[in-house]
Short mmCIF file of C-alpha atoms in Angstrom, two decimals:
data_model
loop_
_atom_site.label_atom_id
_atom_site.label_comp_id
_atom_site.label_asym_id
_atom_site.label_seq_id
_atom_site.Cartn_x
_atom_site.Cartn_y
_atom_site.Cartn_z
CA UNK A 1 -46.43 -30.13 12.25
CA UNK A 2 -45.77 -26.90 14.11
CA UNK A 3 -42.52 -25.32 15.18
CA UNK A 4 -40.10 -22.61 14.22
CA UNK A 5 -37.21 -22.12 11.85
CA UNK A 6 -35.05 -19.37 13.25
CA UNK A 7 -37.53 -16.72 14.36
CA UNK A 8 -40.25 -17.76 11.90
CA UNK A 9 -43.21 -19.77 13.22
CA UNK A 10 -44.25 -22.60 10.92
CA UNK A 11 -47.33 -24.77 10.70
CA UNK A 12 -47.85 -27.34 7.97
CA UNK A 13 -49.25 -30.73 7.12
CA UNK A 14 -46.90 -33.51 6.09
CA UNK A 15 -48.17 -36.05 3.58
CA UNK A 16 -46.19 -38.93 5.08
CA UNK A 17 -43.99 -39.33 8.14
CA UNK A 18 -42.12 -42.55 8.88
CA UNK A 19 -40.43 -42.80 12.28
CA UNK A 20 -37.84 -45.55 12.59
CA UNK A 21 -35.48 -46.35 15.46
CA UNK A 22 -32.51 -44.63 13.80
CA UNK A 23 -34.07 -42.16 11.34
CA UNK A 24 -37.13 -40.18 10.34
CA UNK A 25 -38.40 -39.85 6.77
CA UNK A 26 -40.74 -37.06 5.72
CA UNK A 27 -42.27 -37.37 2.25
CA UNK A 28 -44.44 -35.02 0.27
CA UNK A 29 -46.63 -36.11 -2.64
CA UNK A 30 -46.59 -34.02 -5.82
CA UNK A 31 -48.85 -34.38 -8.85
CA UNK A 32 -46.84 -32.45 -11.46
CA UNK A 33 -47.12 -33.94 -14.95
CA UNK A 34 -44.66 -34.68 -16.23
CA UNK A 35 -42.61 -35.14 -13.09
CA UNK A 36 -39.02 -33.90 -13.30
CA UNK A 37 -36.41 -36.53 -14.04
CA UNK A 38 -33.87 -35.10 -11.56
CA UNK A 39 -34.20 -33.56 -8.11
CA UNK A 40 -32.30 -30.52 -9.39
CA UNK A 41 -35.26 -29.82 -11.69
CA UNK A 42 -37.87 -29.89 -8.92
CA UNK A 43 -39.61 -26.66 -7.97
CA UNK A 44 -37.40 -24.90 -5.38
CA UNK A 45 -40.51 -24.25 -3.26
CA UNK A 46 -40.94 -28.02 -2.82
CA UNK A 47 -37.36 -28.38 -1.62
CA UNK A 48 -37.80 -25.46 0.79
CA UNK A 49 -41.01 -26.96 2.17
CA UNK A 50 -39.24 -30.22 3.01
CA UNK A 51 -36.21 -28.37 4.38
CA UNK A 52 -38.46 -26.52 6.83
CA UNK A 53 -40.14 -29.76 7.90
CA UNK A 54 -36.71 -31.38 8.39
CA UNK A 55 -35.50 -28.56 10.66
CA UNK A 56 -38.52 -28.93 12.92
CA UNK A 57 -38.30 -32.74 12.93
CA UNK A 58 -34.63 -32.60 13.95
CA UNK A 59 -35.68 -30.65 17.04
CA UNK A 60 -38.32 -33.29 17.82
CA UNK A 61 -36.03 -36.27 17.11
CA UNK A 62 -32.49 -35.12 17.96
CA UNK A 63 -31.23 -38.70 18.21
CA UNK A 64 -32.23 -39.62 14.63
CA UNK A 65 -31.21 -38.70 11.12
CA UNK A 66 -33.97 -36.83 9.29
CA UNK A 67 -34.36 -37.53 5.58
CA UNK A 68 -36.76 -36.03 3.05
CA UNK A 69 -38.20 -37.16 -0.25
CA UNK A 70 -40.64 -36.08 -2.92
CA UNK A 71 -43.09 -38.68 -4.19
CA UNK A 72 -44.19 -37.93 -7.73
CA UNK A 73 -47.56 -39.49 -8.49
CA UNK A 74 -46.69 -39.36 -12.20
CA UNK A 75 -44.67 -42.52 -12.38
CA UNK A 76 -44.84 -43.07 -9.44
CA UNK A 77 -41.33 -42.09 -8.40
CA UNK A 78 -39.63 -41.51 -5.05
CA UNK A 79 -36.95 -38.82 -5.20
CA UNK A 80 -34.67 -38.23 -2.20
CA UNK A 81 -33.87 -34.60 -1.44
CA UNK A 82 -30.17 -34.28 -0.51
CA UNK A 83 -29.35 -32.48 2.73
CA UNK A 84 -27.06 -30.04 0.90
CA UNK A 85 -29.97 -29.03 -1.33
CA UNK A 86 -32.22 -28.42 1.68
CA UNK A 87 -29.48 -26.40 3.40
CA UNK A 88 -29.11 -24.26 0.28
CA UNK A 89 -32.88 -23.68 0.12
CA UNK A 90 -32.89 -22.43 3.70
CA UNK A 91 -30.02 -20.03 3.08
CA UNK A 92 -31.58 -18.35 0.03
#
């Protein structure tokens, strides 16, 4: 994935991208052991990474909702990242 967030150029590799008629889901696999029990306890860098991907994907798919999730291999567990949390990560 390549694009920009504000004036910053970004290039990264997404672990999983699911494109559906009405939404797009980007997921990133993490191997932390133990995995956090709550999204609020996830490493802020992980949330920022997904927030950046979501910004670029919204430009590519303006007609779809973009959602993000962390997939913890310790479990395994899928953890949605709320939009408000991604917005906060981008504003820090």
